[in-house]
PDB file of C-alpha atoms and ligand atoms in Angstrom:
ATOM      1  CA  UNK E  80      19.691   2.572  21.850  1.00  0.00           C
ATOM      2  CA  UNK E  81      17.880   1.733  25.282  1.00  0.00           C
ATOM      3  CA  UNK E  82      18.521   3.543  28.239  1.00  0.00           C
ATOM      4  CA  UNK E  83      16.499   2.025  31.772  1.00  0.00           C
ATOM      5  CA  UNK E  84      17.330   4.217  34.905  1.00  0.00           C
ATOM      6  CA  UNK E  85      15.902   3.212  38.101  1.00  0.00           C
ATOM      7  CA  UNK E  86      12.691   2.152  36.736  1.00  0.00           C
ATOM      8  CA  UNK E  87      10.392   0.314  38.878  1.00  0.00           C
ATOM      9  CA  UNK E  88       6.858  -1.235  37.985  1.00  0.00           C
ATOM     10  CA  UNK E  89       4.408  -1.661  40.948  1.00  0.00           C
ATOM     11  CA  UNK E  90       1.298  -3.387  40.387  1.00  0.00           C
ATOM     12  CA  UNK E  91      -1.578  -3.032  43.140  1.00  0.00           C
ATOM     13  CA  UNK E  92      -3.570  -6.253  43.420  1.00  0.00           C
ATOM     14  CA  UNK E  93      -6.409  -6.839  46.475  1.00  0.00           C
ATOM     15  CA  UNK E  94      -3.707  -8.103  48.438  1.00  0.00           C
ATOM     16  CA  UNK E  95      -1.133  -5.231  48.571  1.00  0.00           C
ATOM     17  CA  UNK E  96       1.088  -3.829  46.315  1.00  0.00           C
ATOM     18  CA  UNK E  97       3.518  -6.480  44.154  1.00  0.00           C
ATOM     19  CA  UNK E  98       6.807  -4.713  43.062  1.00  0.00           C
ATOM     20  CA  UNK E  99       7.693  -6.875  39.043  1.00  0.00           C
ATOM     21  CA  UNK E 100      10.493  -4.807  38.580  1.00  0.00           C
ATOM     22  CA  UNK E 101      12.188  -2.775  41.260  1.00  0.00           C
ATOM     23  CA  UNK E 102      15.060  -0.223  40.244  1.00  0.00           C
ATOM     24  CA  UNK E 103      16.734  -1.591  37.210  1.00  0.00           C
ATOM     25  CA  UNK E 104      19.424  -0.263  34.932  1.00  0.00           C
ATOM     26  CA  UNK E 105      20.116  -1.482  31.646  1.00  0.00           C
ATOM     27  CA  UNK E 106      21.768   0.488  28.656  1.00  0.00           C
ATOM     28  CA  UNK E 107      21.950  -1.265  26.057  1.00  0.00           C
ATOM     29  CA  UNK E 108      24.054  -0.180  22.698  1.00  0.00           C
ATOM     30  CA  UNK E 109      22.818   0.007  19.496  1.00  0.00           C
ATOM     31  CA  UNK E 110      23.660  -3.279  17.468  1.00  0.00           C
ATOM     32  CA  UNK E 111      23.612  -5.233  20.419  1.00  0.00           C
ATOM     33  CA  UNK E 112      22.150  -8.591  20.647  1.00  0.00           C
ATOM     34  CA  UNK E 113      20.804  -9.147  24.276  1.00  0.00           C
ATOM     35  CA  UNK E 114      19.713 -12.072  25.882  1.00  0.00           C
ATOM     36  CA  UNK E 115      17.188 -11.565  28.717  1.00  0.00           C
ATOM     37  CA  UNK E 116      17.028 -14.395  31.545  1.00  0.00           C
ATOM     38  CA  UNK E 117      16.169 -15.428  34.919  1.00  0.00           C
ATOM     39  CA  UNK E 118      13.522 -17.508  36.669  1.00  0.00           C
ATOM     40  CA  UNK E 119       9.913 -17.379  35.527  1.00  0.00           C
ATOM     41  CA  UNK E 120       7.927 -14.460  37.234  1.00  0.00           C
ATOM     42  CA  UNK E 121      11.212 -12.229  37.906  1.00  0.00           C
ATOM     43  CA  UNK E 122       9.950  -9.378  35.813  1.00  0.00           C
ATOM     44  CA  UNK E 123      11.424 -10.425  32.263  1.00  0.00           C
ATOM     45  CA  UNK E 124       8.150 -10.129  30.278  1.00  0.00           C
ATOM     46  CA  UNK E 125       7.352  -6.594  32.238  1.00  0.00           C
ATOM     47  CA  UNK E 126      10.604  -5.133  31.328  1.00  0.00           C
ATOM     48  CA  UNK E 127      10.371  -5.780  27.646  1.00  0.00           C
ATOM     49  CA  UNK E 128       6.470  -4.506  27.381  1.00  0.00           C
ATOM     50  CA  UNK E 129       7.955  -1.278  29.055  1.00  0.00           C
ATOM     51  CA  UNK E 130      10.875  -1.080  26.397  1.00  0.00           C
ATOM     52  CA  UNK E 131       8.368  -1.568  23.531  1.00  0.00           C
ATOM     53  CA  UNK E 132       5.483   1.243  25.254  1.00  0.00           C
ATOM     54  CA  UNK E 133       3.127  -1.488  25.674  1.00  0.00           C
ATOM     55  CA  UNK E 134       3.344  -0.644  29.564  1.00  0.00           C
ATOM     56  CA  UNK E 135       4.043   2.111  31.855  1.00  0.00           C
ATOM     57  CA  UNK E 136       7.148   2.211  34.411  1.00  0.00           C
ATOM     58  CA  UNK E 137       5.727   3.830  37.572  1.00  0.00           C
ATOM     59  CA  UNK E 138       9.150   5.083  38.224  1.00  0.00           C
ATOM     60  CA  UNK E 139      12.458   5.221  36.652  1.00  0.00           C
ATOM     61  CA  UNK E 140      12.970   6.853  33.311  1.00  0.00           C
ATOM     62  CA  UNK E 141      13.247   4.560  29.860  1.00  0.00           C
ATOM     63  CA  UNK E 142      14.740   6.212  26.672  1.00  0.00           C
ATOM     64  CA  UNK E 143      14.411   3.904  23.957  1.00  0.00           C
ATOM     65  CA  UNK E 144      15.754   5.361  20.410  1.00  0.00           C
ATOM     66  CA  UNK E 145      15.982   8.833  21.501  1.00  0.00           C
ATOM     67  CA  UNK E 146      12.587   8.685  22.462  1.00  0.00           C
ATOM     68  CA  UNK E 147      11.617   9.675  26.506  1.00  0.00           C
ATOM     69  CA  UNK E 148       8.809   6.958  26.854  1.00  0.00           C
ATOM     70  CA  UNK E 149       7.518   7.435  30.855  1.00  0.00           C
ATOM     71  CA  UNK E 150       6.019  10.905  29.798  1.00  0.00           C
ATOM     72  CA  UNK E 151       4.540   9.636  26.329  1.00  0.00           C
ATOM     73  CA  UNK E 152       0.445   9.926  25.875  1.00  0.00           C
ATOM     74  CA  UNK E 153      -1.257   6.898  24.629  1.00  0.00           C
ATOM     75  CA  UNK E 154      -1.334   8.263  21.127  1.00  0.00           C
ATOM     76  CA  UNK E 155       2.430   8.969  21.057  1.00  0.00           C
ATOM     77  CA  UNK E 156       2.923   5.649  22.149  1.00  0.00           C
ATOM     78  CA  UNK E 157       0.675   3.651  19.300  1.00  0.00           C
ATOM     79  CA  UNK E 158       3.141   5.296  17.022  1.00  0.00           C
ATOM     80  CA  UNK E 159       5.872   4.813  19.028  1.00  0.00           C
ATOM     81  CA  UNK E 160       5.183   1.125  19.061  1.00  0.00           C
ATOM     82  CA  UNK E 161       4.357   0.818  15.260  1.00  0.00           C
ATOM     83  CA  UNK E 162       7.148   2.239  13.578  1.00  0.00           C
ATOM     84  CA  UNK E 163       9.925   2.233  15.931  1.00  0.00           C
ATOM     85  CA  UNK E 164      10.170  -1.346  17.502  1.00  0.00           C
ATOM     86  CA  UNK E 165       9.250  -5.243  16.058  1.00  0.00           C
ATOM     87  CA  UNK E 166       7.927  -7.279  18.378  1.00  0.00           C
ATOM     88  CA  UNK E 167       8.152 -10.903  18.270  1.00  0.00           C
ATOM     89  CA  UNK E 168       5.989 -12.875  21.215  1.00  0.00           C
ATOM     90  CA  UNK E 169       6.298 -16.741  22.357  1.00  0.00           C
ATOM     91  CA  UNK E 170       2.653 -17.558  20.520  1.00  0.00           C
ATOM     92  CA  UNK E 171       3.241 -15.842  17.584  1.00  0.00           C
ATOM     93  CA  UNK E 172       0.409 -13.518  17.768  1.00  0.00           C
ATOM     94  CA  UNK E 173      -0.801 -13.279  14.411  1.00  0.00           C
ATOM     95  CA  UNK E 174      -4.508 -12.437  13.313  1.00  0.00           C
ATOM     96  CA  UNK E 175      -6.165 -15.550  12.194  1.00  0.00           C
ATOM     97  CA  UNK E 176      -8.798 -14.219   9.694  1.00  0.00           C
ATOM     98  CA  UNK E 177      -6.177 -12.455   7.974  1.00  0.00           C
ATOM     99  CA  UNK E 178      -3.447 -14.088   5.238  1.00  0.00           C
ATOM    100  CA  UNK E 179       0.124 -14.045   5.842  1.00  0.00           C
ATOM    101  CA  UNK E 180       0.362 -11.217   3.609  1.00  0.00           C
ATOM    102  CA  UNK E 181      -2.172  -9.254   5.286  1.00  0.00           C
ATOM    103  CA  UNK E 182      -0.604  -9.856   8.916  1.00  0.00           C
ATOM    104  CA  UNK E 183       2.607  -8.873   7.516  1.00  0.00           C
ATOM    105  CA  UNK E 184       1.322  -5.949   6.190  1.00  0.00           C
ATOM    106  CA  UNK E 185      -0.825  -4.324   9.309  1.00  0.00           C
ATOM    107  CA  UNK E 186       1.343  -1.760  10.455  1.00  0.00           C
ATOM    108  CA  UNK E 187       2.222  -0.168   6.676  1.00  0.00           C
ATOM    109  CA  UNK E 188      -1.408  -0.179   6.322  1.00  0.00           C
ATOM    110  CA  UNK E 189      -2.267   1.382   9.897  1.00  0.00           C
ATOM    111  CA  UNK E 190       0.649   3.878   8.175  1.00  0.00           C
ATOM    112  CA  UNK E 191      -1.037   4.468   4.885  1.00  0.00           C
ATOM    113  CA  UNK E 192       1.415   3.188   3.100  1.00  0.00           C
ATOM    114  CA  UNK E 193       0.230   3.413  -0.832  1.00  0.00           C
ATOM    115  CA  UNK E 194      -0.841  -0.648  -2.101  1.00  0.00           C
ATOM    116  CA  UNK E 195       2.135  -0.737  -4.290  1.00  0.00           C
ATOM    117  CA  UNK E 196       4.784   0.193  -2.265  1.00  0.00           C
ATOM    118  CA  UNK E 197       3.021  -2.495   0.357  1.00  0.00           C
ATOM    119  CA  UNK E 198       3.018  -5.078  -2.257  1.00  0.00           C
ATOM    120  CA  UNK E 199       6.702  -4.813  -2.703  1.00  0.00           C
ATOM    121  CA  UNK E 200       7.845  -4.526   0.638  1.00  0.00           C
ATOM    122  CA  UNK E 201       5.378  -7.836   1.654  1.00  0.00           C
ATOM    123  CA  UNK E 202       7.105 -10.114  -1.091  1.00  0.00           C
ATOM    124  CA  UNK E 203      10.663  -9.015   0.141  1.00  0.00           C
ATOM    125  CA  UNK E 204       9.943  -9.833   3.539  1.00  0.00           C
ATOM    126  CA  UNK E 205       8.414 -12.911   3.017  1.00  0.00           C
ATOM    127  CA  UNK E 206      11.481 -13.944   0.525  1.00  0.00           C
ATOM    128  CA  UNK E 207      13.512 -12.752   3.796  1.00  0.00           C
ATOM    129  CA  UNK E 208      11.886 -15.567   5.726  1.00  0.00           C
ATOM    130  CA  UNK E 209      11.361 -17.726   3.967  1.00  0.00           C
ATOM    131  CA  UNK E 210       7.964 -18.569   3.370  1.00  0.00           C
ATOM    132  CA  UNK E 211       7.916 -18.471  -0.482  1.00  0.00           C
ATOM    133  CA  UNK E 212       3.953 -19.618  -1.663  1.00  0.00           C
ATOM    134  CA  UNK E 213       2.638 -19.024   1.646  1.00  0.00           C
ATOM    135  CA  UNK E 214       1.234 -15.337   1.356  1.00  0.00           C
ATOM    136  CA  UNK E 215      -2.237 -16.371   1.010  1.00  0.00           C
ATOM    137  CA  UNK E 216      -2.341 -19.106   3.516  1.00  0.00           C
ATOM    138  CA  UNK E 217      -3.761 -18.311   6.828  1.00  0.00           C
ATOM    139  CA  UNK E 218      -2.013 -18.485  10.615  1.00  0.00           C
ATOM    140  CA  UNK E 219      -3.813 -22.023  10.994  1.00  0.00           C
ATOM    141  CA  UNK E 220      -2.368 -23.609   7.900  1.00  0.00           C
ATOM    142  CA  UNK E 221       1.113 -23.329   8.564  1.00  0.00           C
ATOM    143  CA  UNK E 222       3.601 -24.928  11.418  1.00  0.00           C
ATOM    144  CA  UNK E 223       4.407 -22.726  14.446  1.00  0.00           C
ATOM    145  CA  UNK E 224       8.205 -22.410  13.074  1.00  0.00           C
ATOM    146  CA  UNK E 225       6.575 -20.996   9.390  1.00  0.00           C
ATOM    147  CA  UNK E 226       3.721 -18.826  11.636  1.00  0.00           C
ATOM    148  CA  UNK E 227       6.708 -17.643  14.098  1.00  0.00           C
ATOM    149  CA  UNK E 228       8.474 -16.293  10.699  1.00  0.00           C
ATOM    150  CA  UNK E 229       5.814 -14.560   9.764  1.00  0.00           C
ATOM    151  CA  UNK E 230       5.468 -12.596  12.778  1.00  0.00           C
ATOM    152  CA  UNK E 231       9.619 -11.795  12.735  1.00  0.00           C
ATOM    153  CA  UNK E 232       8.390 -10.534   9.205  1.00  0.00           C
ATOM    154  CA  UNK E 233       5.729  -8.517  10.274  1.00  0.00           C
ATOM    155  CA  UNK E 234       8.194  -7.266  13.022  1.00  0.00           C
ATOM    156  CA  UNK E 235      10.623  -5.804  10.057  1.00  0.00           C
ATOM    157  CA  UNK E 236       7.745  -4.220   8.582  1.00  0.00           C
ATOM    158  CA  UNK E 237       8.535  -0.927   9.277  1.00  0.00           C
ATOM    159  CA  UNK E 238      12.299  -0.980   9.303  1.00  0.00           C
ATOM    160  CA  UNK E 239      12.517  -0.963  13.153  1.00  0.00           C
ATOM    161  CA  UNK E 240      15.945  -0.365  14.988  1.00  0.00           C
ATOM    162  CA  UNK E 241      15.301  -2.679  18.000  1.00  0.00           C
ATOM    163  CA  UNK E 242      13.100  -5.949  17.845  1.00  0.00           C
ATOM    164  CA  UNK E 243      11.995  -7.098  21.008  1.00  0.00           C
ATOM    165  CA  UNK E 244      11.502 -10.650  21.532  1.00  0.00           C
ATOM    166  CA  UNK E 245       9.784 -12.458  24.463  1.00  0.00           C
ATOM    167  CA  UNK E 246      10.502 -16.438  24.374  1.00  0.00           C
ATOM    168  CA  UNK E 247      10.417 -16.198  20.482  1.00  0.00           C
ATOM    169  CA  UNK E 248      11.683 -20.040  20.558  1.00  0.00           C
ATOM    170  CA  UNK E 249       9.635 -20.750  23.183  1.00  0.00           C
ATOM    171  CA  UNK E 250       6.724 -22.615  21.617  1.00  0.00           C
ATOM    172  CA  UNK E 251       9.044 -24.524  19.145  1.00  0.00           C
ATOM    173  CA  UNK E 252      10.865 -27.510  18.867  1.00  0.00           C
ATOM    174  CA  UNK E 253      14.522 -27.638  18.478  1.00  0.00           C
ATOM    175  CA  UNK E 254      14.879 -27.289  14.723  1.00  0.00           C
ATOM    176  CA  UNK E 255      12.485 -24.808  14.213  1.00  0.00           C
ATOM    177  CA  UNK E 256      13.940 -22.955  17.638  1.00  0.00           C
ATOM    178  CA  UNK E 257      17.347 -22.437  15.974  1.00  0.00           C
ATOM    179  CA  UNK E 258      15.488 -20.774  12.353  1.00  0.00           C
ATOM    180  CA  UNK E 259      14.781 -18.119  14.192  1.00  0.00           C
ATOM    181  CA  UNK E 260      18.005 -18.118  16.408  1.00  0.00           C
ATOM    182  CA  UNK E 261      19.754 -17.699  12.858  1.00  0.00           C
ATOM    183  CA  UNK E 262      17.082 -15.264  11.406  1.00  0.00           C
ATOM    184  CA  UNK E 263      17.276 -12.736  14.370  1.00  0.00           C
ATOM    185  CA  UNK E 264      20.960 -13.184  14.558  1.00  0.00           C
ATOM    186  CA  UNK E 265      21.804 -12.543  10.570  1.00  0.00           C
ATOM    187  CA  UNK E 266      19.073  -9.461  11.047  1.00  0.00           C
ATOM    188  CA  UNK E 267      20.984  -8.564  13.853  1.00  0.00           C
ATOM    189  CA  UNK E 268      24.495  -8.500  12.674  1.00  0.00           C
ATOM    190  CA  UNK E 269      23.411  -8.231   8.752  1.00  0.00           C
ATOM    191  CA  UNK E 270      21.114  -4.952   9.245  1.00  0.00           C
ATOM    192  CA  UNK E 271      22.455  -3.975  12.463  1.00  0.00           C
ATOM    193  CA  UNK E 272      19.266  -4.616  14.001  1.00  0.00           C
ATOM    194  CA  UNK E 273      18.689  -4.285  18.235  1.00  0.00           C
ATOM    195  CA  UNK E 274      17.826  -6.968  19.170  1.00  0.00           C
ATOM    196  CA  UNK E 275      16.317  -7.659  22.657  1.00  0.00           C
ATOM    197  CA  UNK E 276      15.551 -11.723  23.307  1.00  0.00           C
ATOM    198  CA  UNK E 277      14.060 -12.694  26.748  1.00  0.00           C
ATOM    199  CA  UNK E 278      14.750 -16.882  27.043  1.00  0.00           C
ATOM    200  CA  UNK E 279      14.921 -19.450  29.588  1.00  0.00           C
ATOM    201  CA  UNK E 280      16.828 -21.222  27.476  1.00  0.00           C
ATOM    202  CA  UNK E 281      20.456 -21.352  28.236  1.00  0.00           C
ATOM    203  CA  UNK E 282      21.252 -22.535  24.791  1.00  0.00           C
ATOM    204  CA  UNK E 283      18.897 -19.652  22.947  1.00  0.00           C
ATOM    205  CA  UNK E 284      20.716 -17.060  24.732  1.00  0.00           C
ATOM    206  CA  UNK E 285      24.513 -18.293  23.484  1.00  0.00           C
ATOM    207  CA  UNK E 286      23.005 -16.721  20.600  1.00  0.00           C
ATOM    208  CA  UNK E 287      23.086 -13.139  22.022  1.00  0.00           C
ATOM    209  CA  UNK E 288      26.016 -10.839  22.441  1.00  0.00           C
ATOM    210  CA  UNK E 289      25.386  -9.982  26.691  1.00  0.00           C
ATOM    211  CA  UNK E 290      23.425 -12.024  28.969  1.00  0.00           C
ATOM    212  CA  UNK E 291      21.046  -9.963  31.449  1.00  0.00           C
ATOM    213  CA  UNK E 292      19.936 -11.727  34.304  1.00  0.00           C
ATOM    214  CA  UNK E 293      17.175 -10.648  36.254  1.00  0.00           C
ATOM    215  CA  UNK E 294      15.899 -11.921  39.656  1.00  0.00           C
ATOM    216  CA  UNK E 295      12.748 -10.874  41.784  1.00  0.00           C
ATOM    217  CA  UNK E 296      12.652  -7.552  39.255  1.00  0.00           C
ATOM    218  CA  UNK E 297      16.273  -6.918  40.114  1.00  0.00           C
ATOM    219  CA  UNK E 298      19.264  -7.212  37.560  1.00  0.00           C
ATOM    220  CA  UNK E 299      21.528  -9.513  39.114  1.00  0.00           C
ATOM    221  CA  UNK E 300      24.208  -9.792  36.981  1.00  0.00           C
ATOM    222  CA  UNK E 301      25.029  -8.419  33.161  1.00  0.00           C
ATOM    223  CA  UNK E 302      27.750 -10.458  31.306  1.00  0.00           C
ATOM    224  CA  UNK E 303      29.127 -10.150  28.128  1.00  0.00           C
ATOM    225  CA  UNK E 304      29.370 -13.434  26.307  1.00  0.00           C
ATOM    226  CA  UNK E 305      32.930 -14.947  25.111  1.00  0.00           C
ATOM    227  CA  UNK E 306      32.850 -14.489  21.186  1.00  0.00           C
ATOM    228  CA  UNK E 307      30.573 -12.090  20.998  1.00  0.00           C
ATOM    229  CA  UNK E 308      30.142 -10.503  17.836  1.00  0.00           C
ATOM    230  CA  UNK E 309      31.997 -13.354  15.901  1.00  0.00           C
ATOM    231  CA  UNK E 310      28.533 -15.253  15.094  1.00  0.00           C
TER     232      UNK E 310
HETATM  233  P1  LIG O 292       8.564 -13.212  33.637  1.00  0.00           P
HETATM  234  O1  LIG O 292       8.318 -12.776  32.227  1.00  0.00           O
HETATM  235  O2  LIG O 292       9.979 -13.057  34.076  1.00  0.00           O
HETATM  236  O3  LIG O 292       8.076 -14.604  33.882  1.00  0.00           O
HETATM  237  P2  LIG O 292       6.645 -11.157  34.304  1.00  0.00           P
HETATM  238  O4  LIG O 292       7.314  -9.889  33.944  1.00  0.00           O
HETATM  239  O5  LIG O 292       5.602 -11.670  33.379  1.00  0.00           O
HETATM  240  O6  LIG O 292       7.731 -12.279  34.615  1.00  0.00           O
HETATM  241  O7  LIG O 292       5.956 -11.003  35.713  1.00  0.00           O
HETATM  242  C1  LIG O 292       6.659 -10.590  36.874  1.00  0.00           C
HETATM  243  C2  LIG O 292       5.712 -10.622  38.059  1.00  0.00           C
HETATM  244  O8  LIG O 292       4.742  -9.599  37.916  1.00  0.00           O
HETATM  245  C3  LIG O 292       4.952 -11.946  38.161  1.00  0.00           C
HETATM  246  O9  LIG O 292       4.913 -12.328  39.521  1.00  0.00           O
HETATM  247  C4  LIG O 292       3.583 -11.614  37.661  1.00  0.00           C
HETATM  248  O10 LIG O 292       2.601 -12.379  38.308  1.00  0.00           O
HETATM  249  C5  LIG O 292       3.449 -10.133  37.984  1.00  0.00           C
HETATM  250  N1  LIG O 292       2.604  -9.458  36.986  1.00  0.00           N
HETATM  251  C6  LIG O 292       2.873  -9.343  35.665  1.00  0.00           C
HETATM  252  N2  LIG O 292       1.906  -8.635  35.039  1.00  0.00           N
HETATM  253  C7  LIG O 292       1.002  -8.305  35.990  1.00  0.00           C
HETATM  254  C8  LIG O 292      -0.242  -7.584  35.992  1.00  0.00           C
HETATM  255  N3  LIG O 292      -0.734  -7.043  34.863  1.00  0.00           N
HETATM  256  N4  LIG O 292      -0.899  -7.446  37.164  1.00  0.00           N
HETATM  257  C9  LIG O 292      -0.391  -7.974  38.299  1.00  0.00           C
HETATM  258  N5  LIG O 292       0.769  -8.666  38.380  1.00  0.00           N
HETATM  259  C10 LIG O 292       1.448  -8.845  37.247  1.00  0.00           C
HETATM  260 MG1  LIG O 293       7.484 -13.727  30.644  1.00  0.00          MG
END
């Protein structure tokens, strides 16, 4: 599903160059529920925007559902983005002047998908998170667990094979932290869903399949977890 050779992201700032990720490897199968760790600033965050096209390696290649994405134009990549990968961030991310429905429904509207067939797909998903009665409420009416669903809703939009995930717990208490543990995990072993989870929490990431560790942009270690594939 997700092949990273060598890949190395370089930012130049005023003063000097600042290397977030420097040669990393990861392959990653597909089915495989990943946990992403490792100390705050050690290039978690950059790896996943380059796995989901958001950003540019400058070296290294990434293939990412058979699809090369170091040589892709910026066009290529908007699609890219919308209908091959969900992406789930730590502050949900949703647009506030639009209704749950309508935030679920962006990128099969960006895709010109016909009304009805968006109609249908928008109740199943929000059935699948359970938000029944909440499709006309806005972002600012609901918790941050119920907003969080939304946006793993809007994220299985358009069927994706891998959802990427950066501190999707991050913003929530415990209870509402583990929802969406369970919710990525049943999509994960349910649909056979990629899933791709960066945490710092130790207890979030018992969720995954294989812990990836990165430090100073490097990986430092790549474990598979005891159990995996039992949850
Ligand atoms: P993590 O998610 O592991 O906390 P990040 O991938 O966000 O780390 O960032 C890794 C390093 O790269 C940090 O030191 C951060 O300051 C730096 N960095 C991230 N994005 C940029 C950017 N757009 N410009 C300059 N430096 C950046
Ligand atoms: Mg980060």
């Amino acid at each position: 599903m997700i092949t990273v050779e060598k890949v190395s992201k370089v930012y130049a700032l005023e003063a000097g160059d600042f290397t977030a990720l420097r040669d990393a490897d990861v392959a990653i199968r597909k089915g495989e529920f990943i946990a992403i760790m490792g100390p705050s600033g050690s290039g978690k965050s950059t790896l996943l925007q380059i796995l989901g096209g958001l950003d540019l390696p400058t070296s290294g290649s990434v293939v990412v559902d058979g699809v090369r994405l170091e040589g892709l134009g910026e066009k290529e990549r908007t699609l890219f983005r919308r209908t091959r990968v969900g992406f789930v961030f730590q502050n949900y991310q949703l647009l506030p002047m639009m209704t749950v429905s309508e935030n679920i429904a962006l990128a099969l509207a960006a895709n010109r998908t016909p009304k009805a067939d968006i109609e249908r797909i928008v109740d199943r998903l929000i059935r699948e998170v359970n938000l029944e009665g909440k499709a006309s409420s806005f972002p600012s009416q609901l918790s941050g667990g119920q907003q969080q669903r939304v946006a793993v809703a809007r994220a299985l939009a358009m069927k994706p094979a891998l959802i990427l995930a950066d501190e999707p717990t991050g913003n929530l208490d415990r209870k509402n932290g583990e929802d969406i543990l369970r919710l990525l995990s049943r999509l994960n072993k349910e649909e056979g869903i990629t899933v791709v989870m960066v945490t710092h929490d130790p207890h979030a990431a018992k969720t995954a399949d294989r812990i990836i560790t990165l430090r100073d942009g490097a990986v430092v270690e790549d474990a598979v977890l005891e159990g995996a594939g039992s949850k």
